[in-house]
Every structure is written in C-alpha cells, then in structure tokens.
Coordinates of C-alpha atoms in Angstrom, one line a residue:
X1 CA -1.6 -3.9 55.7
X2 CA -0.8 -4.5 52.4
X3 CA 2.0 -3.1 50.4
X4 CA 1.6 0.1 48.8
X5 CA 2.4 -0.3 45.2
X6 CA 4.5 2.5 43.5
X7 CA 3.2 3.6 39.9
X8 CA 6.5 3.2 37.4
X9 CA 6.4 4.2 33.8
X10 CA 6.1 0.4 33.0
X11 CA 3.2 -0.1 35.0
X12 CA 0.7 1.5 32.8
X13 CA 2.3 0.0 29.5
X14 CA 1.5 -3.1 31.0
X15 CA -1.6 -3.0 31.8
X16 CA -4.0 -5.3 29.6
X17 CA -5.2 -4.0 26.7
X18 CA -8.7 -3.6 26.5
X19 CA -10.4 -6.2 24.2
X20 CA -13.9 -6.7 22.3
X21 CA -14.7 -8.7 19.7
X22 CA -17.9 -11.7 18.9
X23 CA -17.8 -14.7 19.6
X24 CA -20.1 -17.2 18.2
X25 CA -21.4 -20.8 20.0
X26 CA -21.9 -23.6 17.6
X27 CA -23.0 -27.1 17.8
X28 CA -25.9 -29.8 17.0
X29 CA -29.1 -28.8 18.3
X30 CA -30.0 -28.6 21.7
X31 CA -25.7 -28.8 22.8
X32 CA -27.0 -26.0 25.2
X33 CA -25.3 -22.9 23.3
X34 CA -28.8 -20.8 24.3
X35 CA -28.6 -21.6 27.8
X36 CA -24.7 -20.9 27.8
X37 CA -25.3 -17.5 26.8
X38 CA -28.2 -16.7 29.2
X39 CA -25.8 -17.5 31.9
X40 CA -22.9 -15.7 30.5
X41 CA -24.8 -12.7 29.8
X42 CA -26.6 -13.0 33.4
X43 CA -30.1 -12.6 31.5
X44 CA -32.4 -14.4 29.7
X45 CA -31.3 -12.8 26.1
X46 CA -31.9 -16.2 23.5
X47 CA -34.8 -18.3 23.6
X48 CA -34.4 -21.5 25.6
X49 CA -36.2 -25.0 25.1
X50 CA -35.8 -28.5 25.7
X51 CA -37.0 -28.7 21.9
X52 CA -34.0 -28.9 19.2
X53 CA -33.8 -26.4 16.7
X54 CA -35.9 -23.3 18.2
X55 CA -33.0 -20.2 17.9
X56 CA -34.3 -18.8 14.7
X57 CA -32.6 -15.4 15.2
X58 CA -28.9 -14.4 15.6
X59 CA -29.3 -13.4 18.9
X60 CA -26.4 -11.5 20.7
X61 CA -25.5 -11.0 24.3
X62 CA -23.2 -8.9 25.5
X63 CA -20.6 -9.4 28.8
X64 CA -19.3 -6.1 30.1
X65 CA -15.9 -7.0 31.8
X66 CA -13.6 -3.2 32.5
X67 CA -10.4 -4.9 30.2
X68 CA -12.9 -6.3 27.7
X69 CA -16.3 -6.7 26.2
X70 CA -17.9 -9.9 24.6
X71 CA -20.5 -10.1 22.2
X72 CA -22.1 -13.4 21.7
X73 CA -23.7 -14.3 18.6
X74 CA -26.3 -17.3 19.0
X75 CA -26.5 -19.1 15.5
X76 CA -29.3 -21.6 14.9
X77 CA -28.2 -25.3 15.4
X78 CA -26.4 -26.5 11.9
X79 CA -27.9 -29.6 10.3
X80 CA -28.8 -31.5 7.4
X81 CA -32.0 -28.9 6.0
X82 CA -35.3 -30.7 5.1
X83 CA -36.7 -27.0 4.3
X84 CA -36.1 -24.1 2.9
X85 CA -36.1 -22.8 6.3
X86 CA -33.4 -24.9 6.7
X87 CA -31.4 -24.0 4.3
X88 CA -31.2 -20.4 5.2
X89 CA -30.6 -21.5 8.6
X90 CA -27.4 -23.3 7.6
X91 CA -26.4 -20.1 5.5
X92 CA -26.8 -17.2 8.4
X93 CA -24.5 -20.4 10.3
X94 CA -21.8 -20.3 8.2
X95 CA -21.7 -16.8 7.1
X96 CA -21.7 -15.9 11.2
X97 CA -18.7 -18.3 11.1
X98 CA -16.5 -16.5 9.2
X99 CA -17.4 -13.4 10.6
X100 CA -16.6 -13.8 14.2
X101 CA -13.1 -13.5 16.4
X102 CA -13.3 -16.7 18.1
X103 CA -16.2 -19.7 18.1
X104 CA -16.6 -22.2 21.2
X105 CA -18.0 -25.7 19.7
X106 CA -20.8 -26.9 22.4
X107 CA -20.6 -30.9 23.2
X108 CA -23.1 -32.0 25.9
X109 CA -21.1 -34.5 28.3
X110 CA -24.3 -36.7 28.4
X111 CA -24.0 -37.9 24.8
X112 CA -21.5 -39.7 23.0
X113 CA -20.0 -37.7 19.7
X114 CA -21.9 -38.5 17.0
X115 CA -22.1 -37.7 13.3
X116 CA -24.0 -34.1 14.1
X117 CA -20.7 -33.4 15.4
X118 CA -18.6 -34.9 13.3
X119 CA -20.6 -33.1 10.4
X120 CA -20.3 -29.9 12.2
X121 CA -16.4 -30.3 13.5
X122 CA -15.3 -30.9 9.3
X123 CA -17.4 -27.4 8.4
X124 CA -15.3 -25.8 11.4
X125 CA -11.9 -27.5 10.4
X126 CA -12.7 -25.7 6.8
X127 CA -12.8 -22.1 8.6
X128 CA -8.6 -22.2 9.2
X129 CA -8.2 -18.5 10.7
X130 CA -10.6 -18.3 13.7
X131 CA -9.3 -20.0 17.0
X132 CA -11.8 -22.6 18.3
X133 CA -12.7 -23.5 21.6
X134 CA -14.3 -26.9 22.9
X135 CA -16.9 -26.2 25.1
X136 CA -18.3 -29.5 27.2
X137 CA -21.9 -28.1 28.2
X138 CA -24.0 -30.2 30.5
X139 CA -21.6 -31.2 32.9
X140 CA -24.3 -31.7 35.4
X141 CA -25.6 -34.8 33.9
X142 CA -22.7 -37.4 33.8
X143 CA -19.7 -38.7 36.3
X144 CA -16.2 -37.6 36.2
X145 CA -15.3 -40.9 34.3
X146 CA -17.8 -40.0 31.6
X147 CA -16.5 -36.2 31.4
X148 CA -13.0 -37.6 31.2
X149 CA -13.8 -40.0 27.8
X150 CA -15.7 -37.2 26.3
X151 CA -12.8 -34.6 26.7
X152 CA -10.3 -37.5 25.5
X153 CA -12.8 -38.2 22.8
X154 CA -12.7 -34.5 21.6
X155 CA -9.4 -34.0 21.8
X156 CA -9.0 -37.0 19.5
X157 CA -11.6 -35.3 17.1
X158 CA -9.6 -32.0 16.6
X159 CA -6.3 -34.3 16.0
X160 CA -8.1 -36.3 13.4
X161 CA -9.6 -33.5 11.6
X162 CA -6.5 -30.7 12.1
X163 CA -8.5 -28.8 14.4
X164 CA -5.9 -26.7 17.1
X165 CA -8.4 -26.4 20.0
X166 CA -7.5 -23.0 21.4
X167 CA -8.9 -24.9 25.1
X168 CA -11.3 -27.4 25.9
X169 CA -13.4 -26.6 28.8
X170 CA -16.1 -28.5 30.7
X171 CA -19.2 -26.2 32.0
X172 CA -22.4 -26.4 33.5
X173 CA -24.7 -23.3 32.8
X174 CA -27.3 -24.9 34.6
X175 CA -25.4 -25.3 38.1
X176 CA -23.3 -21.9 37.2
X177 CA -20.0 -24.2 36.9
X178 CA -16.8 -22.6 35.1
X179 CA -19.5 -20.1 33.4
X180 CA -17.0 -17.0 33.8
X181 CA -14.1 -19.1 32.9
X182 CA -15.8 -19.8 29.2
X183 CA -15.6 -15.9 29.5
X184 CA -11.7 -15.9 30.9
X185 CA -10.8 -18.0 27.8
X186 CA -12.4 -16.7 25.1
X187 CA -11.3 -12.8 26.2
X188 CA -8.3 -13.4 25.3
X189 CA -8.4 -14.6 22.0
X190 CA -10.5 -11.4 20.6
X191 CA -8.9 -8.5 19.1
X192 CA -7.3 -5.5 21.3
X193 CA -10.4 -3.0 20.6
X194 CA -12.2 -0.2 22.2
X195 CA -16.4 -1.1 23.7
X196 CA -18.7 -2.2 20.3
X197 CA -21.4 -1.4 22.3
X198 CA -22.7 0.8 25.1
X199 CA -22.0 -0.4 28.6
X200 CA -25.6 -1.4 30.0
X201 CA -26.6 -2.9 26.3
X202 CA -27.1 -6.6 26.6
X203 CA -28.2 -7.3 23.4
X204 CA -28.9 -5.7 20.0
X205 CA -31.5 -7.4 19.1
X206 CA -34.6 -4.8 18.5
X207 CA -37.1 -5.1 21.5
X208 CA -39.9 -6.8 19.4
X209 CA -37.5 -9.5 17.9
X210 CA -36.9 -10.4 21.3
X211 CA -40.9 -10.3 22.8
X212 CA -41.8 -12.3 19.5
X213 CA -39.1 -14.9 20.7
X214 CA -40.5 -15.3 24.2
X215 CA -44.1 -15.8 22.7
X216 CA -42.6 -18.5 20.7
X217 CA -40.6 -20.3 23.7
X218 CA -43.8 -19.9 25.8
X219 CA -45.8 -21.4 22.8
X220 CA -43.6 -24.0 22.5
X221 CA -43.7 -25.7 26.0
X222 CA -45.4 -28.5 26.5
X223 CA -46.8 -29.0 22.5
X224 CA -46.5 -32.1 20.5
X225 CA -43.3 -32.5 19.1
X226 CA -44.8 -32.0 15.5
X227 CA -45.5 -28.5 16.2
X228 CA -41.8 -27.1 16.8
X229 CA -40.7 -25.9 13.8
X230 CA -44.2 -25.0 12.6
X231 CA -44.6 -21.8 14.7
X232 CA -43.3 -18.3 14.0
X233 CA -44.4 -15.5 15.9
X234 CA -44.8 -11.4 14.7
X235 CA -45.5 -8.8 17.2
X236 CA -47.5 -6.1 15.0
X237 CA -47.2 -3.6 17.6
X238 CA -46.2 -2.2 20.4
X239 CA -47.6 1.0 22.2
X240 CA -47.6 2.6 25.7
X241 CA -51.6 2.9 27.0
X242 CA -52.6 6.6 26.2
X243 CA -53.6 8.6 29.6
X244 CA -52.1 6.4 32.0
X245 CA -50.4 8.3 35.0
X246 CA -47.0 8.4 34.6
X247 CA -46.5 5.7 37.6
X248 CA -48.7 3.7 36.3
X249 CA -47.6 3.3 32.5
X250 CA -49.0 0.1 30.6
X251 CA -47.5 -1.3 27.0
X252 CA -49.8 -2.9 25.0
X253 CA -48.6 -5.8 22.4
X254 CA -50.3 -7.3 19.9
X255 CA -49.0 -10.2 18.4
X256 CA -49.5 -13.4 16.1
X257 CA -48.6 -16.6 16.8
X258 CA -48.6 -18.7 13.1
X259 CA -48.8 -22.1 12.2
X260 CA -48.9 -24.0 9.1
X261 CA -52.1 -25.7 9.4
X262 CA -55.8 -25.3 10.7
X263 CA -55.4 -28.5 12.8
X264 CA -52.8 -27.4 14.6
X265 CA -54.6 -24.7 15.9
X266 CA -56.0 -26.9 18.4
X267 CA -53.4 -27.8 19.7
X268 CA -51.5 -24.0 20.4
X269 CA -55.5 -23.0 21.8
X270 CA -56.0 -25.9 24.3
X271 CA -59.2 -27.1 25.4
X272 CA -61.7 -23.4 26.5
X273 CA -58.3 -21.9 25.0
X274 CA -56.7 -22.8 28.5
X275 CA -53.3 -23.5 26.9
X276 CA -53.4 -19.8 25.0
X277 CA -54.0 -18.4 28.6
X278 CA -51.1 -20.2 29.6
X279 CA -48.6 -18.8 27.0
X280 CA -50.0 -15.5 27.5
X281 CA -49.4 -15.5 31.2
X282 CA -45.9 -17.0 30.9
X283 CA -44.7 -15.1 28.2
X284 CA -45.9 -12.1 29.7
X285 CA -44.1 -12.6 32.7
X286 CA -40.4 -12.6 30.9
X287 CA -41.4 -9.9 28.3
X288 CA -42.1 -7.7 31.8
X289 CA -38.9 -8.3 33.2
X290 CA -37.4 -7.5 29.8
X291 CA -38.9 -4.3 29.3
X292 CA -39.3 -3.2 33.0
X293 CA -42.9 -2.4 32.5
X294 CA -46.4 -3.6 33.0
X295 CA -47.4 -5.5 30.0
X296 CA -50.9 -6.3 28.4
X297 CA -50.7 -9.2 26.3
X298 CA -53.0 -9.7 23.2
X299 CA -52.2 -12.7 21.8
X300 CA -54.1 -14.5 18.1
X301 CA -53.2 -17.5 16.9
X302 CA -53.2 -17.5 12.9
X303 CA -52.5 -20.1 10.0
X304 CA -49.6 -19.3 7.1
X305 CA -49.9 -22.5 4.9
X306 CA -46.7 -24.0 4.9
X307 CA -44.5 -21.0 5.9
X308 CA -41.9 -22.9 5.9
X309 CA -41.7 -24.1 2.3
X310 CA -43.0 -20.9 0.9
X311 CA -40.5 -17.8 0.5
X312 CA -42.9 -15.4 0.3
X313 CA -44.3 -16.4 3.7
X314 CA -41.0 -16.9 5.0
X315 CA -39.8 -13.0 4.3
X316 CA -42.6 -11.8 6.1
X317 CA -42.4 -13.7 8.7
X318 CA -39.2 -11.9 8.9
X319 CA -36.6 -15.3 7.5

C-alpha cells in the first residue's frame, strides 16, 4: 500500500505553477515542423505534404496538459523569396519570431546542415531574448551514428553562431518517438500564466481556413511539381442542408480551387475529371472528421492569372 502523504503548508506552494505560452517551429521547408505539430496536438491541425513550402497559414495547435497549456504556431518554411508571396511569407516568419515564448528549430537527421539552415540559424541568433530549442525531426530515417554527427554538428552550429540551445532533442513524429518529451521541454520554458484558450480548443484557426487547407493538401498530392505553389484554395461557403432531420444533418461547402494558368487546369481535373473526384473524396474525408458531420463537397477549379505576383489577387485570396 502506498504511503499516505500528509498535506503541509509547503506542499501547495510547491506545486508547479501553471504555464501557457506559444511556441513556434521553424526550419527549411519540409524539416517536418507540420507533422511535429499534428502529433503533438494528437490531430491533424496544419496541412501536411511531402511537397516543400505548402503551410501558407499560421496555423496553431493547442496541447492541453493540467500544469500547462501549449499553443503552437506553424510558420511557413523561411527562404530566399522568388515572389511576392514570398516575401510576405518571410515577414509573417519573422514577425511570429519575435512574438513567441520559446521557438524549436526543426533539422531532419536524414540530411546534412546545409546553407537553408545556416541562413535560417543567423536570423535566429539575431532574435537574443527567446530561448531556442533544436529539434532533430525524422529520426526514423537514419542510424544512430548518423543521429550522433548531426546532433554534434548542431551543437557546433549554435557555438559558432552564439546560439545557447535551451536542449537539443531528437524525435520522430512519424513513429511517435520523444513526441511528448518536445512537449516536456518546451513547458518549461513558457511564462507562468493562466489557460489562453478554452480546454477542448485545438486550434484557432476559423473552420473554413482550415477546410480550404485540406482541399489544398488533397489537391496537391500526387501533381507535377510545377503546380505547388500555384494553388490557393477559398471556401465561399458553408451551410447546414435546410430540412434535414436533426440525425441526419448535412453541411454543404462550396469551394474554389485556383491556379495561375488555363493549362494547369488539366492537370488539378485529370483525365474524365477522375483526379477532381479524387480530391474531393479525400479531402472530404478529413474535413468530416474535422467537423464531425456529414459533408457534401462541391468542389470548381478556377484560374487567377499569376496570383502569386499580383497583390490584388493575393488579398483576396486571403495573403
């Protein structure tokens, strides 16, 4: 039988303050910072893809732990901007920077530190007040003697640049290795604060931000990889079927999928618009395990010329 433990004064004064606070994952493109938060958050919250560059959206997920509540901001990869689109990119990354209690720096452990890193590493060595985390994503992929020169190698990294790592910490998402210990390390480092958000709440984003995004990752699978940047997606509406029974409701969403040019429609349609089906059915399934409701999907695919380049286009498109 275990000990009964006495209550003292001092017991309660020690107990852990409660915490909340963001925290922000940053790296090149495609270092696996989407994937990190699904797993974190224990739902699919940001976009996922094995295409760089496809997390348009500050997305955030929320852990509920009872001493402490972390909100995760997803920026969009940083990198050298071609675009305009870019170049806003680059600014919602640095202003998130600045913003947030504590940022984790992804590295996959199947590639060798290269100048993305490097390039990324000097912008975070200029940001001197947030503590910084390394976190080794991928783990999965490589040996323990390839893990062991990659954490040397960053280690080395911080030392040249007069970067403190707060930890360095090798996950996997992926096999669900040391997931909740990203979560144990970067508690602590948040301020001592009272819930930010409502417990249940796993993301802030608004409900059609988040259905546009699963279009897009559905639309993105499998396409040529000139088409990843040129899609957006806008969900004009949303509205429960009127005179459904009540245990039967329906939602149906509209929504269009845009790209910059008329050939690339082709491509986004498929042959007897067998790809389209394909999204539809796909996306559809995540957007009904988001909302908890039957979905009917109406899906149009539609040209902006050059959204990307245009800043008219790119505001209503919602950049």
């Amino acid at each position: 039988m275990a000990p009964m433990s006495v209550r003292t004064p001092e017991t309660d004064e020690n107990k852990a303050p409660h915490r909340a606070g963001f925290a922000c994952f940053v790296g090149r493109p495609n270092a696996g910072k989407s994937t990190l938060t699904n797993a974190l958050v224990g739902q699919k919250v940001a976009i996922t893809s094995n295409r760089p560059q496809t997390t348009r959206h500050t997305v955030r997920g929320i852990v509920h732990r009872p001493d402490a509540q972390l909100i995760l901001v997803d920026t969009p990869g940083l990198h050298k901007p071609r675009t305009l689109l870019g170049e806003r990119l680059n600014d919602i990354v640095r202003t998130t920077w600045a913003e947030v209690d504590v940022i984790g720096f992804c590295l996959p452990a199947d590639q060798k530190l290269g100048p993305g890193d490097r390039f990324i590493a000097k912008e975070l060595a200029e940001i001197k007040k947030t503590p910084k985390v390394a976190i080794v994503t991928k783990t999965d992929l490589v040996d323990s003697k390839t893990l062991a020169e990659q954490l040397i190698a960053i280690d080395q990294l911080g030392k040249e640049l007069g970067i403190e790592w707060a930890e360095i910490v090798p996950v996997s998402a992926v096999g669900d290795k040391q997931v909740q210990l990203v979560a144990d390390l970067l508690i602590p480092l948040l301020p001592q604060s009272p819930p930010l958000y409502p417990e249940g709440d796993l993301t802030d984003e608004p409900e059609m931000v988040m259905v546009a995004e699963l279009i897009r990752e559905a639309a993105l699978e499998g396409v040529r990889d000139e088409l990843p940047h040129s899609i957006a997606v806008v969900v004009e509406e949303m509205l429960p079927r009127e005179n459904r029974p009540a245990d039967r409701p329906l939602l149906d969403i509209h929504a269009n999928v845009y790209i910059e040019r008329p050939s690339q429609k082709g491509i986004i349609i498929g042959p007897k618009g067998k790809r389209l089906k394909e999204v539809g059915m796909k996306s559809r399934k995540h957007i009904e395990a988001l909302l908890g409701t039957p979905v009917f999907l109406d899906l149009h695919v539609k040209v902006a010329k050059d959204w990307q380049r245009d800043p008219k286009q790119l505001r209503k498109l919602g950049f």
